[in-house]
């Protein structure tokens, strides 16, 4: 059967035949010269996704959360179950900053939900606050494998997210829990024992910042709970306006 007749039969049966179209001369794709391909270096995946300050500036909560969830700026995205953005009252007076998600947090997508989290909740209760009344975030949004310490480059890559959270919450006081949070926020190598007990200033606007022990450390060293209690008292006194509002360095 000749081709034309075959098409007529198919059309009569309601069957559309797909034909390869011959491009005309003007449509033919002209590949760019090889030199141009070599010059146009594609950014590395990690580079392209890096959360620089300029690409989180001005983001609202929803957009920031999305940016965090999609982040592949460091290798931690490979091992995470999910990102752990932060939780709580977005207009809280107190912003609590911890270190990084652990196994429970990685699984549930919420900071401080494991044993340390339970103790943190109890510590907050002791100063008359529910967890929902503060905002809780971490230095890192992804879990470091095996709960190792965050690496400097991971902290650096994640920092814009936290800084934007600080801007959005605009807390009256920041409570840094543990060495990693305190040292990174204050750019210090001093141990918690030396950083606690006074009010620091965080960032350009010198947001009052109090340092205390990490609840996970308090679980291992309950004898230090009295000092953590003093730190929390300092926060409440500060919020009640009984503490000097001037941070000391
Ligand atoms: N430890 C932290 O520092 N943050 C969490 O979210 C959980 C445990």
PDB file of C-alpha atoms and ligand atoms in Angstrom:
ATOM      1  CA  UNK A   1       0.000   0.000   0.000  1.00  0.00           C
ATOM      2  CA  UNK A   2       1.344   3.350  -0.907  1.00  0.00           C
ATOM      3  CA  UNK A   3       2.078   5.858   1.890  1.00  0.00           C
ATOM      4  CA  UNK A   4      -0.597   8.372   0.857  1.00  0.00           C
ATOM      5  CA  UNK A   5      -3.350   5.724   0.848  1.00  0.00           C
ATOM      6  CA  UNK A   6      -2.203   4.394   4.235  1.00  0.00           C
ATOM      7  CA  UNK A   7      -2.516   7.915   5.725  1.00  0.00           C
ATOM      8  CA  UNK A   8      -6.015   8.329   4.269  1.00  0.00           C
ATOM      9  CA  UNK A   9      -7.148   5.083   5.918  1.00  0.00           C
ATOM     10  CA  UNK A  10      -5.642   6.069   9.233  1.00  0.00           C
ATOM     11  CA  UNK A  11      -7.294   9.494   9.096  1.00  0.00           C
ATOM     12  CA  UNK A  12     -10.659   7.899   8.285  1.00  0.00           C
ATOM     13  CA  UNK A  13     -10.233   5.730  11.421  1.00  0.00           C
ATOM     14  CA  UNK A  14      -9.507   8.866  13.488  1.00  0.00           C
ATOM     15  CA  UNK A  15      -5.857   7.938  14.006  1.00  0.00           C
ATOM     16  CA  UNK A  16      -3.466  10.839  13.880  1.00  0.00           C
ATOM     17  CA  UNK A  17      -0.183   9.928  12.299  1.00  0.00           C
ATOM     18  CA  UNK A  18       2.996  11.494  13.666  1.00  0.00           C
ATOM     19  CA  UNK A  19       5.484  12.480  11.043  1.00  0.00           C
ATOM     20  CA  UNK A  20       9.052  13.622  11.477  1.00  0.00           C
ATOM     21  CA  UNK A  21       9.156  17.238  10.449  1.00  0.00           C
ATOM     22  CA  UNK A  22      12.075  18.384   8.331  1.00  0.00           C
ATOM     23  CA  UNK A  23      13.386  21.650   9.771  1.00  0.00           C
ATOM     24  CA  UNK A  24      13.733  24.354   7.232  1.00  0.00           C
ATOM     25  CA  UNK A  25      17.084  26.043   6.759  1.00  0.00           C
ATOM     26  CA  UNK A  26      16.331  28.963   9.133  1.00  0.00           C
ATOM     27  CA  UNK A  27      15.351  26.606  11.979  1.00  0.00           C
ATOM     28  CA  UNK A  28      18.527  24.536  11.983  1.00  0.00           C
ATOM     29  CA  UNK A  29      20.337  24.790  15.304  1.00  0.00           C
ATOM     30  CA  UNK A  30      23.772  26.286  15.056  1.00  0.00           C
ATOM     31  CA  UNK A  31      25.973  25.090  17.910  1.00  0.00           C
ATOM     32  CA  UNK A  32      27.947  27.850  19.645  1.00  0.00           C
ATOM     33  CA  UNK A  33      31.675  27.906  18.932  1.00  0.00           C
ATOM     34  CA  UNK A  34      33.566  25.563  21.222  1.00  0.00           C
ATOM     35  CA  UNK A  35      35.527  28.464  22.766  1.00  0.00           C
ATOM     36  CA  UNK A  36      32.256  29.968  24.083  1.00  0.00           C
ATOM     37  CA  UNK A  37      31.322  26.699  25.835  1.00  0.00           C
ATOM     38  CA  UNK A  38      34.701  26.540  27.526  1.00  0.00           C
ATOM     39  CA  UNK A  39      34.498  30.114  28.801  1.00  0.00           C
ATOM     40  CA  UNK A  40      31.036  29.697  30.269  1.00  0.00           C
ATOM     41  CA  UNK A  41      31.884  27.706  33.372  1.00  0.00           C
ATOM     42  CA  UNK A  42      28.796  26.356  35.112  1.00  0.00           C
ATOM     43  CA  UNK A  43      28.854  27.162  38.843  1.00  0.00           C
ATOM     44  CA  UNK A  44      29.430  24.154  41.069  1.00  0.00           C
ATOM     45  CA  UNK A  45      26.147  22.907  42.575  1.00  0.00           C
ATOM     46  CA  UNK A  46      27.220  23.891  46.068  1.00  0.00           C
ATOM     47  CA  UNK A  47      28.265  27.359  44.903  1.00  0.00           C
ATOM     48  CA  UNK A  48      24.979  27.914  43.123  1.00  0.00           C
ATOM     49  CA  UNK A  49      22.912  26.991  46.165  1.00  0.00           C
ATOM     50  CA  UNK A  50      24.990  28.816  48.728  1.00  0.00           C
ATOM     51  CA  UNK A  51      22.790  30.944  50.993  1.00  0.00           C
ATOM     52  CA  UNK A  52      24.582  34.242  50.763  1.00  0.00           C
ATOM     53  CA  UNK A  53      23.321  37.117  52.840  1.00  0.00           C
ATOM     54  CA  UNK A  54      22.029  38.883  49.751  1.00  0.00           C
ATOM     55  CA  UNK A  55      19.749  36.033  48.793  1.00  0.00           C
ATOM     56  CA  UNK A  56      17.993  35.733  52.148  1.00  0.00           C
ATOM     57  CA  UNK A  57      17.763  39.462  52.845  1.00  0.00           C
ATOM     58  CA  UNK A  58      14.172  40.595  52.962  1.00  0.00           C
ATOM     59  CA  UNK A  59      12.717  37.063  52.862  1.00  0.00           C
ATOM     60  CA  UNK A  60       9.591  36.564  54.943  1.00  0.00           C
ATOM     61  CA  UNK A  61       9.103  33.538  57.167  1.00  0.00           C
ATOM     62  CA  UNK A  62       7.540  31.339  54.499  1.00  0.00           C
ATOM     63  CA  UNK A  63      10.171  32.141  51.881  1.00  0.00           C
ATOM     64  CA  UNK A  64      12.992  31.679  54.375  1.00  0.00           C
ATOM     65  CA  UNK A  65      11.617  28.311  55.453  1.00  0.00           C
ATOM     66  CA  UNK A  66      11.471  27.219  51.814  1.00  0.00           C
ATOM     67  CA  UNK A  67      15.034  28.416  51.196  1.00  0.00           C
ATOM     68  CA  UNK A  68      16.257  26.438  54.202  1.00  0.00           C
ATOM     69  CA  UNK A  69      14.380  23.300  53.139  1.00  0.00           C
ATOM     70  CA  UNK A  70      15.986  23.423  49.679  1.00  0.00           C
ATOM     71  CA  UNK A  71      19.501  24.262  50.897  1.00  0.00           C
ATOM     72  CA  UNK A  72      22.416  22.210  49.583  1.00  0.00           C
ATOM     73  CA  UNK A  73      25.119  24.681  50.532  1.00  0.00           C
ATOM     74  CA  UNK A  74      27.154  22.120  52.475  1.00  0.00           C
ATOM     75  CA  UNK A  75      27.498  18.369  52.550  1.00  0.00           C
ATOM     76  CA  UNK A  76      25.087  17.971  55.465  1.00  0.00           C
ATOM     77  CA  UNK A  77      22.198  17.962  52.995  1.00  0.00           C
ATOM     78  CA  UNK A  78      23.342  14.518  51.858  1.00  0.00           C
ATOM     79  CA  UNK A  79      22.832  12.859  55.227  1.00  0.00           C
ATOM     80  CA  UNK A  80      19.882  14.812  56.644  1.00  0.00           C
ATOM     81  CA  UNK A  81      16.374  13.396  56.804  1.00  0.00           C
ATOM     82  CA  UNK A  82      15.078  16.941  56.683  1.00  0.00           C
ATOM     83  CA  UNK A  83      16.094  20.440  57.649  1.00  0.00           C
ATOM     84  CA  UNK A  84      15.199  21.726  61.110  1.00  0.00           C
ATOM     85  CA  UNK A  85      14.124  25.306  60.630  1.00  0.00           C
ATOM     86  CA  UNK A  86      13.096  26.449  64.094  1.00  0.00           C
ATOM     87  CA  UNK A  87       9.878  26.639  66.039  1.00  0.00           C
ATOM     88  CA  UNK A  88       7.851  28.872  68.307  1.00  0.00           C
ATOM     89  CA  UNK A  89       6.462  32.368  68.564  1.00  0.00           C
ATOM     90  CA  UNK A  90       7.776  34.400  65.646  1.00  0.00           C
ATOM     91  CA  UNK A  91       7.419  37.555  67.753  1.00  0.00           C
ATOM     92  CA  UNK A  92       8.902  36.125  70.913  1.00  0.00           C
ATOM     93  CA  UNK A  93      10.818  38.221  73.435  1.00  0.00           C
ATOM     94  CA  UNK A  94      13.278  35.354  73.850  1.00  0.00           C
ATOM     95  CA  UNK A  95      15.147  33.650  71.040  1.00  0.00           C
ATOM     96  CA  UNK A  96      16.864  30.449  72.135  1.00  0.00           C
ATOM     97  CA  UNK A  97      19.755  29.314  69.978  1.00  0.00           C
ATOM     98  CA  UNK A  98      21.212  25.830  70.269  1.00  0.00           C
ATOM     99  CA  UNK A  99      23.834  23.959  68.324  1.00  0.00           C
ATOM    100  CA  UNK A 100      22.395  21.652  65.683  1.00  0.00           C
ATOM    101  CA  UNK A 101      19.688  19.025  65.286  1.00  0.00           C
ATOM    102  CA  UNK A 102      20.349  15.613  66.791  1.00  0.00           C
ATOM    103  CA  UNK A 103      18.830  12.307  65.677  1.00  0.00           C
ATOM    104  CA  UNK A 104      15.361  13.019  67.136  1.00  0.00           C
ATOM    105  CA  UNK A 105      15.256  16.507  65.671  1.00  0.00           C
ATOM    106  CA  UNK A 106      16.404  15.274  62.259  1.00  0.00           C
ATOM    107  CA  UNK A 107      13.592  12.714  62.337  1.00  0.00           C
ATOM    108  CA  UNK A 108      10.876  15.087  63.541  1.00  0.00           C
ATOM    109  CA  UNK A 109      11.985  18.320  61.869  1.00  0.00           C
ATOM    110  CA  UNK A 110      11.782  20.307  65.095  1.00  0.00           C
ATOM    111  CA  UNK A 111      14.571  21.559  67.371  1.00  0.00           C
ATOM    112  CA  UNK A 112      15.009  20.294  70.906  1.00  0.00           C
ATOM    113  CA  UNK A 113      12.536  17.418  70.920  1.00  0.00           C
ATOM    114  CA  UNK A 114      14.819  14.739  72.404  1.00  0.00           C
ATOM    115  CA  UNK A 115      15.896  14.350  76.023  1.00  0.00           C
ATOM    116  CA  UNK A 116      17.752  17.654  75.980  1.00  0.00           C
ATOM    117  CA  UNK A 117      14.606  19.270  74.619  1.00  0.00           C
ATOM    118  CA  UNK A 118      12.530  17.915  77.484  1.00  0.00           C
ATOM    119  CA  UNK A 119      14.961  19.470  79.936  1.00  0.00           C
ATOM    120  CA  UNK A 120      14.896  22.752  78.015  1.00  0.00           C
ATOM    121  CA  UNK A 121      11.086  22.742  78.273  1.00  0.00           C
ATOM    122  CA  UNK A 122      11.356  22.166  82.028  1.00  0.00           C
ATOM    123  CA  UNK A 123      13.882  25.003  82.344  1.00  0.00           C
ATOM    124  CA  UNK A 124      11.501  27.319  80.517  1.00  0.00           C
ATOM    125  CA  UNK A 125       8.604  26.216  82.723  1.00  0.00           C
ATOM    126  CA  UNK A 126      10.719  27.114  85.723  1.00  0.00           C
ATOM    127  CA  UNK A 127      10.685  30.724  84.576  1.00  0.00           C
ATOM    128  CA  UNK A 128       6.991  30.601  83.776  1.00  0.00           C
ATOM    129  CA  UNK A 129       7.229  30.082  80.045  1.00  0.00           C
ATOM    130  CA  UNK A 130       5.859  27.475  77.691  1.00  0.00           C
ATOM    131  CA  UNK A 131       7.980  26.362  74.777  1.00  0.00           C
ATOM    132  CA  UNK A 132       5.453  27.979  72.425  1.00  0.00           C
ATOM    133  CA  UNK A 133       6.178  31.400  73.927  1.00  0.00           C
ATOM    134  CA  UNK A 134       9.796  31.533  72.793  1.00  0.00           C
ATOM    135  CA  UNK A 135      11.386  30.952  69.417  1.00  0.00           C
ATOM    136  CA  UNK A 136      13.902  28.101  69.229  1.00  0.00           C
ATOM    137  CA  UNK A 137      16.513  27.761  66.494  1.00  0.00           C
ATOM    138  CA  UNK A 138      19.963  26.287  66.016  1.00  0.00           C
ATOM    139  CA  UNK A 139      23.298  27.395  64.597  1.00  0.00           C
ATOM    140  CA  UNK A 140      22.924  24.619  61.985  1.00  0.00           C
ATOM    141  CA  UNK A 141      19.690  23.593  60.281  1.00  0.00           C
ATOM    142  CA  UNK A 142      20.916  20.086  59.438  1.00  0.00           C
ATOM    143  CA  UNK A 143      22.169  17.295  61.628  1.00  0.00           C
ATOM    144  CA  UNK A 144      25.909  16.631  61.570  1.00  0.00           C
ATOM    145  CA  UNK A 145      26.383  12.850  61.199  1.00  0.00           C
ATOM    146  CA  UNK A 146      26.966  11.099  64.489  1.00  0.00           C
ATOM    147  CA  UNK A 147      26.283  14.406  66.296  1.00  0.00           C
ATOM    148  CA  UNK A 148      29.824  15.617  65.690  1.00  0.00           C
ATOM    149  CA  UNK A 149      30.586  19.299  66.246  1.00  0.00           C
ATOM    150  CA  UNK A 150      29.569  21.615  63.411  1.00  0.00           C
ATOM    151  CA  UNK A 151      32.467  22.439  61.066  1.00  0.00           C
ATOM    152  CA  UNK A 152      33.397  26.089  60.527  1.00  0.00           C
ATOM    153  CA  UNK A 153      32.377  26.023  56.850  1.00  0.00           C
ATOM    154  CA  UNK A 154      28.989  24.533  57.767  1.00  0.00           C
ATOM    155  CA  UNK A 155      28.423  27.272  60.328  1.00  0.00           C
ATOM    156  CA  UNK A 156      29.405  29.891  57.774  1.00  0.00           C
ATOM    157  CA  UNK A 157      27.076  28.544  55.097  1.00  0.00           C
ATOM    158  CA  UNK A 158      24.153  28.316  57.517  1.00  0.00           C
ATOM    159  CA  UNK A 159      24.744  31.660  59.224  1.00  0.00           C
ATOM    160  CA  UNK A 160      22.639  33.831  56.874  1.00  0.00           C
ATOM    161  CA  UNK A 161      19.566  31.779  57.734  1.00  0.00           C
ATOM    162  CA  UNK A 162      20.030  32.318  61.449  1.00  0.00           C
ATOM    163  CA  UNK A 163      20.781  36.013  61.003  1.00  0.00           C
ATOM    164  CA  UNK A 164      17.564  36.452  59.057  1.00  0.00           C
ATOM    165  CA  UNK A 165      15.675  34.594  61.804  1.00  0.00           C
ATOM    166  CA  UNK A 166      17.170  36.966  64.364  1.00  0.00           C
ATOM    167  CA  UNK A 167      16.018  39.929  62.261  1.00  0.00           C
ATOM    168  CA  UNK A 168      12.524  38.522  61.830  1.00  0.00           C
ATOM    169  CA  UNK A 169      11.989  37.608  65.497  1.00  0.00           C
ATOM    170  CA  UNK A 170      13.687  40.795  66.705  1.00  0.00           C
ATOM    171  CA  UNK A 171      13.935  39.348  70.222  1.00  0.00           C
ATOM    172  CA  UNK A 172      14.520  41.406  73.344  1.00  0.00           C
ATOM    173  CA  UNK A 173      17.035  38.833  74.488  1.00  0.00           C
ATOM    174  CA  UNK A 174      18.903  35.878  73.008  1.00  0.00           C
ATOM    175  CA  UNK A 175      19.687  32.843  75.132  1.00  0.00           C
ATOM    176  CA  UNK A 176      22.650  30.933  73.701  1.00  0.00           C
ATOM    177  CA  UNK A 177      22.623  27.373  74.995  1.00  0.00           C
ATOM    178  CA  UNK A 178      25.933  25.582  74.998  1.00  0.00           C
ATOM    179  CA  UNK A 179      29.461  26.148  73.838  1.00  0.00           C
ATOM    180  CA  UNK A 180      28.904  25.923  70.085  1.00  0.00           C
ATOM    181  CA  UNK A 181      26.099  28.484  70.087  1.00  0.00           C
ATOM    182  CA  UNK A 182      27.842  30.840  72.504  1.00  0.00           C
ATOM    183  CA  UNK A 183      31.243  30.740  70.826  1.00  0.00           C
ATOM    184  CA  UNK A 184      29.870  31.175  67.329  1.00  0.00           C
ATOM    185  CA  UNK A 185      27.458  33.943  68.217  1.00  0.00           C
ATOM    186  CA  UNK A 186      30.056  35.836  70.221  1.00  0.00           C
ATOM    187  CA  UNK A 187      33.038  34.979  67.992  1.00  0.00           C
ATOM    188  CA  UNK A 188      34.881  33.767  71.049  1.00  0.00           C
ATOM    189  CA  UNK A 189      36.884  30.732  72.041  1.00  0.00           C
ATOM    190  CA  UNK A 190      36.123  31.129  75.744  1.00  0.00           C
ATOM    191  CA  UNK A 191      34.381  28.245  77.481  1.00  0.00           C
ATOM    192  CA  UNK A 192      30.748  28.601  78.576  1.00  0.00           C
ATOM    193  CA  UNK A 193      31.892  28.926  82.194  1.00  0.00           C
ATOM    194  CA  UNK A 194      33.605  32.184  81.297  1.00  0.00           C
ATOM    195  CA  UNK A 195      30.947  33.512  78.920  1.00  0.00           C
ATOM    196  CA  UNK A 196      27.956  33.012  81.225  1.00  0.00           C
ATOM    197  CA  UNK A 197      27.097  35.306  84.124  1.00  0.00           C
ATOM    198  CA  UNK A 198      26.869  38.566  82.158  1.00  0.00           C
ATOM    199  CA  UNK A 199      24.865  40.137  79.377  1.00  0.00           C
ATOM    200  CA  UNK A 200      26.660  40.331  76.021  1.00  0.00           C
ATOM    201  CA  UNK A 201      25.592  42.251  72.939  1.00  0.00           C
ATOM    202  CA  UNK A 202      24.892  40.364  69.714  1.00  0.00           C
ATOM    203  CA  UNK A 203      25.388  41.902  66.301  1.00  0.00           C
ATOM    204  CA  UNK A 204      25.369  45.500  65.200  1.00  0.00           C
ATOM    205  CA  UNK A 205      22.311  46.351  67.240  1.00  0.00           C
ATOM    206  CA  UNK A 206      23.852  44.679  70.321  1.00  0.00           C
ATOM    207  CA  UNK A 207      20.849  42.508  71.103  1.00  0.00           C
ATOM    208  CA  UNK A 208      21.279  41.412  74.734  1.00  0.00           C
ATOM    209  CA  UNK A 209      22.601  37.864  74.793  1.00  0.00           C
ATOM    210  CA  UNK A 210      22.865  35.557  77.795  1.00  0.00           C
ATOM    211  CA  UNK A 211      24.900  32.338  77.711  1.00  0.00           C
ATOM    212  CA  UNK A 212      24.009  29.194  79.590  1.00  0.00           C
ATOM    213  CA  UNK A 213      24.884  25.513  79.630  1.00  0.00           C
ATOM    214  CA  UNK A 214      23.459  23.184  77.009  1.00  0.00           C
ATOM    215  CA  UNK A 215      20.664  20.994  78.408  1.00  0.00           C
ATOM    216  CA  UNK A 216      22.466  17.898  77.102  1.00  0.00           C
ATOM    217  CA  UNK A 217      25.466  18.900  79.244  1.00  0.00           C
ATOM    218  CA  UNK A 218      23.164  19.484  82.214  1.00  0.00           C
ATOM    219  CA  UNK A 219      21.816  15.952  81.805  1.00  0.00           C
ATOM    220  CA  UNK A 220      25.385  14.698  82.190  1.00  0.00           C
ATOM    221  CA  UNK A 221      26.358  17.199  84.876  1.00  0.00           C
ATOM    222  CA  UNK A 222      23.230  17.909  86.926  1.00  0.00           C
ATOM    223  CA  UNK A 223      25.320  19.698  89.565  1.00  0.00           C
ATOM    224  CA  UNK A 224      25.555  22.611  87.104  1.00  0.00           C
ATOM    225  CA  UNK A 225      21.797  23.091  87.019  1.00  0.00           C
ATOM    226  CA  UNK A 226      21.969  25.721  89.751  1.00  0.00           C
ATOM    227  CA  UNK A 227      24.126  27.894  87.506  1.00  0.00           C
ATOM    228  CA  UNK A 228      21.735  27.437  84.583  1.00  0.00           C
ATOM    229  CA  UNK A 229      18.955  28.495  86.928  1.00  0.00           C
ATOM    230  CA  UNK A 230      20.881  31.697  87.703  1.00  0.00           C
ATOM    231  CA  UNK A 231      21.263  32.339  83.972  1.00  0.00           C
ATOM    232  CA  UNK A 232      17.532  31.956  83.403  1.00  0.00           C
ATOM    233  CA  UNK A 233      16.838  34.270  86.322  1.00  0.00           C
ATOM    234  CA  UNK A 234      19.083  36.807  84.624  1.00  0.00           C
ATOM    235  CA  UNK A 235      16.938  36.544  81.495  1.00  0.00           C
ATOM    236  CA  UNK A 236      13.675  37.026  83.391  1.00  0.00           C
ATOM    237  CA  UNK A 237      15.082  39.921  85.426  1.00  0.00           C
ATOM    238  CA  UNK A 238      16.273  41.455  82.231  1.00  0.00           C
ATOM    239  CA  UNK A 239      12.860  41.106  80.599  1.00  0.00           C
ATOM    240  CA  UNK A 240      11.191  42.559  83.662  1.00  0.00           C
ATOM    241  CA  UNK A 241      13.481  45.552  83.320  1.00  0.00           C
ATOM    242  CA  UNK A 242      15.266  44.905  86.623  1.00  0.00           C
ATOM    243  CA  UNK A 243      18.585  44.233  84.956  1.00  0.00           C
ATOM    244  CA  UNK A 244      20.776  46.884  83.424  1.00  0.00           C
ATOM    245  CA  UNK A 245      19.734  47.005  79.751  1.00  0.00           C
ATOM    246  CA  UNK A 246      23.326  47.817  78.770  1.00  0.00           C
ATOM    247  CA  UNK A 247      25.134  44.728  77.496  1.00  0.00           C
ATOM    248  CA  UNK A 248      28.750  44.444  78.626  1.00  0.00           C
ATOM    249  CA  UNK A 249      30.801  43.584  75.578  1.00  0.00           C
TER     250      UNK A 249
HETATM  251  N1  LIG B   1      20.725  20.066  70.672  1.00  0.00           N
HETATM  252  C1  LIG B   1      20.725  21.262  70.043  1.00  0.00           C
HETATM  253  O1  LIG B   1      21.622  22.061  70.223  1.00  0.00           O
HETATM  254  N2  LIG B   1      19.717  21.532  69.260  1.00  0.00           N
HETATM  255  C2  LIG B   1      18.697  20.714  69.064  1.00  0.00           C
HETATM  256  O2  LIG B   1      17.790  21.055  68.317  1.00  0.00           O
HETATM  257  C3  LIG B   1      18.714  19.477  69.738  1.00  0.00           C
HETATM  258  C4  LIG B   1      19.738  19.166  70.532  1.00  0.00           C
END
